[in-house]
PDB file of C-alpha atoms in Angstrom:
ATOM      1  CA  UNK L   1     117.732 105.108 156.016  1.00 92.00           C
ATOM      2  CA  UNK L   2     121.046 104.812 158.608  1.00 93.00           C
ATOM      3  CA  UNK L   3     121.574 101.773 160.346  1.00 93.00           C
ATOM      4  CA  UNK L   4     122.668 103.366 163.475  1.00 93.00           C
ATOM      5  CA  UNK L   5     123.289 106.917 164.563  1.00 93.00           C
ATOM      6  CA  UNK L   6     126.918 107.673 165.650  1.00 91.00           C
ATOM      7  CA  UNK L   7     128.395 110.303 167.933  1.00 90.00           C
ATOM      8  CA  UNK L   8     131.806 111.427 166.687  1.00 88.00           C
ATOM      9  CA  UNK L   9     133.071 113.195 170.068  1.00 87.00           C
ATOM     10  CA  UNK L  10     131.005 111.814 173.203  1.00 84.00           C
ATOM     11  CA  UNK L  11     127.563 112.832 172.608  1.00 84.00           C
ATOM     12  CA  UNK L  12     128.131 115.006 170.099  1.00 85.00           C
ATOM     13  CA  UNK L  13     126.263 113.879 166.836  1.00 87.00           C
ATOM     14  CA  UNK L  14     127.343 115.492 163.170  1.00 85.00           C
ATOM     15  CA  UNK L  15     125.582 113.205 160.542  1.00 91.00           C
ATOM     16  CA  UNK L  16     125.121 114.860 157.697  1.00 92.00           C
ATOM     17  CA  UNK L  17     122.428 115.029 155.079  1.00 92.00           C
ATOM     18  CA  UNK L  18     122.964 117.883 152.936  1.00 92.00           C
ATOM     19  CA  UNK L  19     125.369 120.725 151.821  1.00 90.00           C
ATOM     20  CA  UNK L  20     124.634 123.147 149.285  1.00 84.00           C
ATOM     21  CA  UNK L  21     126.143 127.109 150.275  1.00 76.00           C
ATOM     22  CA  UNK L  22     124.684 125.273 153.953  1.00 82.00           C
ATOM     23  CA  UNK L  23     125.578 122.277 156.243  1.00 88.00           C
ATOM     24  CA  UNK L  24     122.332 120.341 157.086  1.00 94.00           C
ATOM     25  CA  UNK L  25     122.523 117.734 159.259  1.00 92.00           C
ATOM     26  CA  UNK L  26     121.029 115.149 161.705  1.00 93.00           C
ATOM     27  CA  UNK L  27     120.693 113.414 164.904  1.00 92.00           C
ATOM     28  CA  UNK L  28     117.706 110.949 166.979  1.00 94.00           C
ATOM     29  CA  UNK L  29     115.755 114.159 168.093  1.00 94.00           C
ATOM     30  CA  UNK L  30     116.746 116.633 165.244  1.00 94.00           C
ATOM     31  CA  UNK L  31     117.343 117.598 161.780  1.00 94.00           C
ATOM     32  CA  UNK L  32     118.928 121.296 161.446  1.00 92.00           C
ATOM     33  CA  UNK L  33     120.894 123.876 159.521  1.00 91.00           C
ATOM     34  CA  UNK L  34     124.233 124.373 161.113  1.00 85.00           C
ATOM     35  CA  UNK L  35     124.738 128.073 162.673  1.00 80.00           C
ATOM     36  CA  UNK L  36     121.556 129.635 161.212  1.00 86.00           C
ATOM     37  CA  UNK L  37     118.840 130.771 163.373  1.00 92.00           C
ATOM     38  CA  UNK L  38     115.579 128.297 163.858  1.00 95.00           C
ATOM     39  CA  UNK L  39     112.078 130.421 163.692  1.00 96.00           C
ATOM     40  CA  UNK L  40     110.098 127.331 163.624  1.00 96.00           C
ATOM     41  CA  UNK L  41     110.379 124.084 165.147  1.00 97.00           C
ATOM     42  CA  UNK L  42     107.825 121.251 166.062  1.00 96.00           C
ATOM     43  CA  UNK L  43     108.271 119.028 169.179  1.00 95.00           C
ATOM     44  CA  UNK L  44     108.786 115.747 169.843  1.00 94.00           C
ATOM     45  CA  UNK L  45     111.019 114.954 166.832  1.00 95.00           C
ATOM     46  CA  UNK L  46     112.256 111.674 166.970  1.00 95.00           C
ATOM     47  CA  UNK L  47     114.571 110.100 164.099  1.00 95.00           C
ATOM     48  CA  UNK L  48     114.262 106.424 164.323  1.00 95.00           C
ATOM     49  CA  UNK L  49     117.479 103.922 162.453  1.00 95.00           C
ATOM     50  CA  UNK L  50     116.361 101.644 159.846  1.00 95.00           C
ATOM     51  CA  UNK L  51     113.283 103.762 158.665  1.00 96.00           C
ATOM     52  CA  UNK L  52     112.664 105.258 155.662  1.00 95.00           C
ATOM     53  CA  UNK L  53     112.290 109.264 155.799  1.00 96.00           C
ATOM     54  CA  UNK L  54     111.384 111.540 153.129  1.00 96.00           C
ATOM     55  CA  UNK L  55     113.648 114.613 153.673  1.00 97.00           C
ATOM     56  CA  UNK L  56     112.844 117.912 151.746  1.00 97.00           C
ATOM     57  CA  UNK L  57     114.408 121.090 152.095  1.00 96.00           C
ATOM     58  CA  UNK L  58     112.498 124.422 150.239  1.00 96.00           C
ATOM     59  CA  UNK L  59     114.446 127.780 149.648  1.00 92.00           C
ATOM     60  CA  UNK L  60     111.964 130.622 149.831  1.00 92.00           C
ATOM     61  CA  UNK L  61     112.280 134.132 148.693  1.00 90.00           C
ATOM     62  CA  UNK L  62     111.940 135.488 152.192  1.00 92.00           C
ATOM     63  CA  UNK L  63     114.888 134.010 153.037  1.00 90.00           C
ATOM     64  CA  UNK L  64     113.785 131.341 155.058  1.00 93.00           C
ATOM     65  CA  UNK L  65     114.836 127.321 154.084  1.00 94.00           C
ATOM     66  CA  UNK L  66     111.660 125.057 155.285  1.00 97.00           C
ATOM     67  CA  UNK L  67     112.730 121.175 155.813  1.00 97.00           C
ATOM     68  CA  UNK L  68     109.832 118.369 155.316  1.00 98.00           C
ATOM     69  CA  UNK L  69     109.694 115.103 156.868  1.00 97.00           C
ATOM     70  CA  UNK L  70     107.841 112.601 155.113  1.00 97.00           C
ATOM     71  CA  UNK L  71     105.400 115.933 153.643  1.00 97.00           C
ATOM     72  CA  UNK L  72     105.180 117.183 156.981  1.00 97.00           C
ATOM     73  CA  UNK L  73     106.948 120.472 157.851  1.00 98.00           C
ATOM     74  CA  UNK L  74     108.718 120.037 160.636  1.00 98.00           C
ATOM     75  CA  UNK L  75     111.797 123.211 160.454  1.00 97.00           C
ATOM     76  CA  UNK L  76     111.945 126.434 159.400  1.00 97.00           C
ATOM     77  CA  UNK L  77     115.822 128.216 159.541  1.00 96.00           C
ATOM     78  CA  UNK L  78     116.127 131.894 158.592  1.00 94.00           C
ATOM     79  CA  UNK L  79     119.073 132.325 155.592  1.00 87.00           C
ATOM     80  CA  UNK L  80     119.787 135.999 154.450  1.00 75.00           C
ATOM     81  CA  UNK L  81     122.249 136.743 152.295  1.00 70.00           C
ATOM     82  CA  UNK L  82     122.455 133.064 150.921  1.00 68.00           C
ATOM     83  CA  UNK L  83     121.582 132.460 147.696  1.00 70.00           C
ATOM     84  CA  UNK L  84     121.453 129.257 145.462  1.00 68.00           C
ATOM     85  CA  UNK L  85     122.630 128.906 142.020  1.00 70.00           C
ATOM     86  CA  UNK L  86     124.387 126.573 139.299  1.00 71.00           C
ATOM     87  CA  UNK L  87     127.175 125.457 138.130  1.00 77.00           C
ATOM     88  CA  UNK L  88     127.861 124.508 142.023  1.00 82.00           C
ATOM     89  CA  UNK L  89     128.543 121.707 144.135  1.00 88.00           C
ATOM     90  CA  UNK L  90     125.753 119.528 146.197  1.00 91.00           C
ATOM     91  CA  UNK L  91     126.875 117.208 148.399  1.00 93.00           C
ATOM     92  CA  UNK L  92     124.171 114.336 149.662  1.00 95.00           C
ATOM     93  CA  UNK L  93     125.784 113.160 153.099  1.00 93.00           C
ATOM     94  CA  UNK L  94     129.217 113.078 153.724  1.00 90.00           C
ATOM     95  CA  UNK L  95     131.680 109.961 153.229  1.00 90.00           C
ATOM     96  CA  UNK L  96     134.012 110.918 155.913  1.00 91.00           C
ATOM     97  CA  UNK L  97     134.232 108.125 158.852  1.00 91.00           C
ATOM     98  CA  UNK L  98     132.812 110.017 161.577  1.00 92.00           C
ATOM     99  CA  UNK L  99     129.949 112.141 160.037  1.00 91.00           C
ATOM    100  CA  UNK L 100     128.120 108.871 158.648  1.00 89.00           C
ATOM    101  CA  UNK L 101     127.424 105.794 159.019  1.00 90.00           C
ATOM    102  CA  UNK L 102     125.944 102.789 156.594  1.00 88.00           C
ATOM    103  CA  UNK L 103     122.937 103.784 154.736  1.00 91.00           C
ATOM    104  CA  UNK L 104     119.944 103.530 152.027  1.00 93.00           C
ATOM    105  CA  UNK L 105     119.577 106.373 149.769  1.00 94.00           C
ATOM    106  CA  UNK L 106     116.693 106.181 147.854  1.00 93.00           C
ATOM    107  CA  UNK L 107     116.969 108.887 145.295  1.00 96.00           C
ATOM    108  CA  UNK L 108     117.707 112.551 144.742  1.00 98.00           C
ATOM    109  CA  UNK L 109     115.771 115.537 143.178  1.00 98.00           C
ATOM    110  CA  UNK L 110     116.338 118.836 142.802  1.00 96.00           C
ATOM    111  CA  UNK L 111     114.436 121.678 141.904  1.00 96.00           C
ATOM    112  CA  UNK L 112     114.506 125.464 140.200  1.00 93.00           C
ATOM    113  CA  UNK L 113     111.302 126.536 142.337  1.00 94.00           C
ATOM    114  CA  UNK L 114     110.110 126.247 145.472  1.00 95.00           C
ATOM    115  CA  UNK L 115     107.700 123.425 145.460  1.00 97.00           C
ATOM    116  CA  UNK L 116     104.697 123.610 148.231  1.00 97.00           C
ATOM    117  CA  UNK L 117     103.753 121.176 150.934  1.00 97.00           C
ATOM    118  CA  UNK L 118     100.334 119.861 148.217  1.00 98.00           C
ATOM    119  CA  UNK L 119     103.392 119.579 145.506  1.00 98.00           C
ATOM    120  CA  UNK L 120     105.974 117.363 148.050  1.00 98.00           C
ATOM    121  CA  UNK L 121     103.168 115.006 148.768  1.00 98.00           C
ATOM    122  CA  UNK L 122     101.951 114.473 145.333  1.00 96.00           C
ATOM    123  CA  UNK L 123     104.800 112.881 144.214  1.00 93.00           C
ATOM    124  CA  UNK L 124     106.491 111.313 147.321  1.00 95.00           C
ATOM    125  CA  UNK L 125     106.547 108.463 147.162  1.00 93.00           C
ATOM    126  CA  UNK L 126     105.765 108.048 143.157  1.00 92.00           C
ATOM    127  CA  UNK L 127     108.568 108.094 140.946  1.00 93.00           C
ATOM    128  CA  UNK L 128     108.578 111.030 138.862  1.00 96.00           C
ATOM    129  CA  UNK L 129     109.002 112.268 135.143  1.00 98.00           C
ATOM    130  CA  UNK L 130     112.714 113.299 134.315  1.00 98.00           C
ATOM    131  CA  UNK L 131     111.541 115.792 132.166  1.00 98.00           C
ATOM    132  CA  UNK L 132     108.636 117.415 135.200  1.00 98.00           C
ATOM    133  CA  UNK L 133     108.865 121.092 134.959  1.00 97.00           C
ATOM    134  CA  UNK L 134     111.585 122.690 137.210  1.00 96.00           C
ATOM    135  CA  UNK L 135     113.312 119.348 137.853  1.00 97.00           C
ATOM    136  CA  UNK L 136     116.975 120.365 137.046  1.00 96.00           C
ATOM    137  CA  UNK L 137     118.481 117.186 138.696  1.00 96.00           C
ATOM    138  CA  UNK L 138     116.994 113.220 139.304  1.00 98.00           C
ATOM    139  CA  UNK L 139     118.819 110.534 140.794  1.00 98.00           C
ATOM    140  CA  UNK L 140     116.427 107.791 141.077  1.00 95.00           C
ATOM    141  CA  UNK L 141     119.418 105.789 142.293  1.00 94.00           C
ATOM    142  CA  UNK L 142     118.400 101.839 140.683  1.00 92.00           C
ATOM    143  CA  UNK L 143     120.460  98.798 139.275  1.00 91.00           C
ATOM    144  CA  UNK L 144     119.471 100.384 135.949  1.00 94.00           C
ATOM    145  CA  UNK L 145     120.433 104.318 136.534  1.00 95.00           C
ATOM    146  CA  UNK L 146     122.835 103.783 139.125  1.00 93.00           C
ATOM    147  CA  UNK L 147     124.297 107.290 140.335  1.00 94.00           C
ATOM    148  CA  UNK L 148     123.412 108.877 137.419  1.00 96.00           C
ATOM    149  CA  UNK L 149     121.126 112.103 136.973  1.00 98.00           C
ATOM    150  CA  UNK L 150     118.683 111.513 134.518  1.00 98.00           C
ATOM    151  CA  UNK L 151     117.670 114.552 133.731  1.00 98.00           C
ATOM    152  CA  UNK L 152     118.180 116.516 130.198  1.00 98.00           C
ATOM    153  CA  UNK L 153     121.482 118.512 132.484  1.00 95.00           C
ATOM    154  CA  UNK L 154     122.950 115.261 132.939  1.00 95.00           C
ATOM    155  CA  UNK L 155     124.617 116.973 136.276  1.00 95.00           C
ATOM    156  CA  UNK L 156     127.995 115.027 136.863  1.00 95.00           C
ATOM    157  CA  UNK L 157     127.953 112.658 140.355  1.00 96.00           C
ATOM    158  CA  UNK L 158     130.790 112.118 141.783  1.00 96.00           C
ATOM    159  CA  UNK L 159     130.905 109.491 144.789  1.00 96.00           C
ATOM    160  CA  UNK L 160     133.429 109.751 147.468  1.00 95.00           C
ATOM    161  CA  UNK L 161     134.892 107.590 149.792  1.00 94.00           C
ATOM    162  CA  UNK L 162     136.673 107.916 153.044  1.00 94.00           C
ATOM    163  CA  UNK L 163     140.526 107.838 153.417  1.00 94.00           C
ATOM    164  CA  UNK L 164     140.163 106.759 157.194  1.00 90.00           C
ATOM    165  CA  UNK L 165     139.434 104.488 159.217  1.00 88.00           C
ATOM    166  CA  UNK L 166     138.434 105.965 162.585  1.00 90.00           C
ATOM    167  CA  UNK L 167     134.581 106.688 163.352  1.00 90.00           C
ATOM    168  CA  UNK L 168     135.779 109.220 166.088  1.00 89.00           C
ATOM    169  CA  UNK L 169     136.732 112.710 166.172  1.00 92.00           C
ATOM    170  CA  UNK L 170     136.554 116.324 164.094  1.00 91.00           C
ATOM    171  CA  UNK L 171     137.463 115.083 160.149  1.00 93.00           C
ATOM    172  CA  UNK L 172     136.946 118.205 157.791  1.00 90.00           C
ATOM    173  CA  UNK L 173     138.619 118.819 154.479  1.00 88.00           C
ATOM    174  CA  UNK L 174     139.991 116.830 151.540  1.00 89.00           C
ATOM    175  CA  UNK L 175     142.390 114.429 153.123  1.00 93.00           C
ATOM    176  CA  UNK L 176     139.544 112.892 154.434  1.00 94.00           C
ATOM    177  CA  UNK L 177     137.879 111.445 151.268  1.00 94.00           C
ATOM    178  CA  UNK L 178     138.572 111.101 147.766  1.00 96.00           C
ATOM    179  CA  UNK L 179     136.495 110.511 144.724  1.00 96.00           C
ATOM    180  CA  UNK L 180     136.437 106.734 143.121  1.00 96.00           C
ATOM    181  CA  UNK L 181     134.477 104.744 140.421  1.00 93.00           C
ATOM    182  CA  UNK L 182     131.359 102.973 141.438  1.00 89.00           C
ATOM    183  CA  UNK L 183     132.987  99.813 141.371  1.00 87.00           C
ATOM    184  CA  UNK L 184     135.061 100.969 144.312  1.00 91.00           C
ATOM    185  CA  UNK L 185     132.281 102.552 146.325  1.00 90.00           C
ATOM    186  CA  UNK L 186     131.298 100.090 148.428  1.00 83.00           C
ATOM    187  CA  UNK L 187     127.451  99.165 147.280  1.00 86.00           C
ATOM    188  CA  UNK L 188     126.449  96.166 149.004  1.00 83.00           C
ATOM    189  CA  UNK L 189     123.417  95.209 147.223  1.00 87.00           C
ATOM    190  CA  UNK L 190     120.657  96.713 144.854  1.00 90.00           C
ATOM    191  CA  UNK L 191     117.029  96.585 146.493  1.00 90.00           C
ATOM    192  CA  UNK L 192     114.495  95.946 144.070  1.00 88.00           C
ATOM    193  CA  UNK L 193     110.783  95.785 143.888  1.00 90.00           C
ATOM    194  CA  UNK L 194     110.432  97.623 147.266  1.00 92.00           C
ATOM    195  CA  UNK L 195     107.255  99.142 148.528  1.00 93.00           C
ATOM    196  CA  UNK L 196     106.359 102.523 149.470  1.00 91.00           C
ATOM    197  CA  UNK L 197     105.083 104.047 151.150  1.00 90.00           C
ATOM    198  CA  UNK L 198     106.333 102.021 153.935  1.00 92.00           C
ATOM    199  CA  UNK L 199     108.140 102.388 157.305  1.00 93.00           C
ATOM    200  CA  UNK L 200     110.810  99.884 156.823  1.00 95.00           C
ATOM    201  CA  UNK L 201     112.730  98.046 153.895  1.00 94.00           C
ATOM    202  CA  UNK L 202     110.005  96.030 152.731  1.00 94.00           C
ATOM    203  CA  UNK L 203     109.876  94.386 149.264  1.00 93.00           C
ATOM    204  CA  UNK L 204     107.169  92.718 146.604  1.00 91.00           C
ATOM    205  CA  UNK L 205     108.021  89.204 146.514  1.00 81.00           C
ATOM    206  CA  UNK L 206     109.141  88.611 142.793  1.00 71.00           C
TER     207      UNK L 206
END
């Protein structure tokens, strides 16, 4: 959930989502794979600030990388010659000033298989068993887990921060964050009790 969507040169929109051996990212009208070729794409996307989305990308073995919103596939990218694997990096958006904004994350999962569209809607908006078939990773991202995967890997999380200030302009590489503890990460608040599914933060009165 972003607060607001920001243009980093004029128009020009670069808010990123994920990046694992690709760059996904997203904008009010889009969500894409950076310099791979779209074969599918439905119309009349529209990304709205301050509402929750369920965002799912599936690696198939035709090549092809199929992104969900909220169980509904909305993207399909063609991806030869990539190929996922472990002992790598994920990143889940990107702390650098002008490629992100404030924001709600609600959890991470990832998966050894490609799950199908029944499989995605199952379980989207349940929480889910660390120990689910295929699930190699499982942030459920809560005062009690905080960033931590808790899954039998027990995947390292590192969270970064960014080293500037300005919310303008091209910033790519290392000088531009760094990694720090949680304590220095800048959480505002823990939401608890909230309901899904649901369009907006909404929570069960205690």
């Amino acid at each position: 959930m972003f607060d607001f969507f920001r243009a980093y040169q004029g128009s020009i929109y670069n808010m990123s989502m994920l990046s694992y051996n690709w760059y996904s990212r997203i904008n009010p009208t889009d969500v894409n794979l950076a310099d791979k070729v779209r074969e599918f794409a439905t119309d009349g996307l529209e990304i709205k600030t301050k509402r929750w989305y369920q965002v799912t990308y599936v690696k198939t073995k035709d090549h092809r990388v199929k992104i969900y919103l909220d169980g509904k596939h909305v993207r399909t990218f063609i991806m030869p010659n990539v190929k996922l694997k472990g002992d790598t990096t994920m990143s889940v958006f990107n702390p650098q000033m002008s490629y992100s904004v404030s924001h709600i994350l609600r959890e991470v999962r990832v998966w050894s298989k490609a799950l199908t569209e029944a499989q995605i809607n199952a379980d989207l908006y349940n929480p889910i068993d660390p120990d689910s078939d295929g699930l190699v990773a499982y942030l459920p991202i809560d005062f009690e887990n905080k960033y931590n995967d808790v899954t039998k890997y027990e995947n390292v999380v590192e969270l970064h921060k960014a080293t500037r200030n300005s919310p303008f302009g091209v910033q790519d590489g290392e000088s531009y964050h760094k990694i720090v503890k949680p304590e220095e990460y800048g959480i505002d608040e823990w939401h608890h009790n909230v309901i899904f599914p649901s369009e907006t933060l909404q929570k069960v009165e205690p």
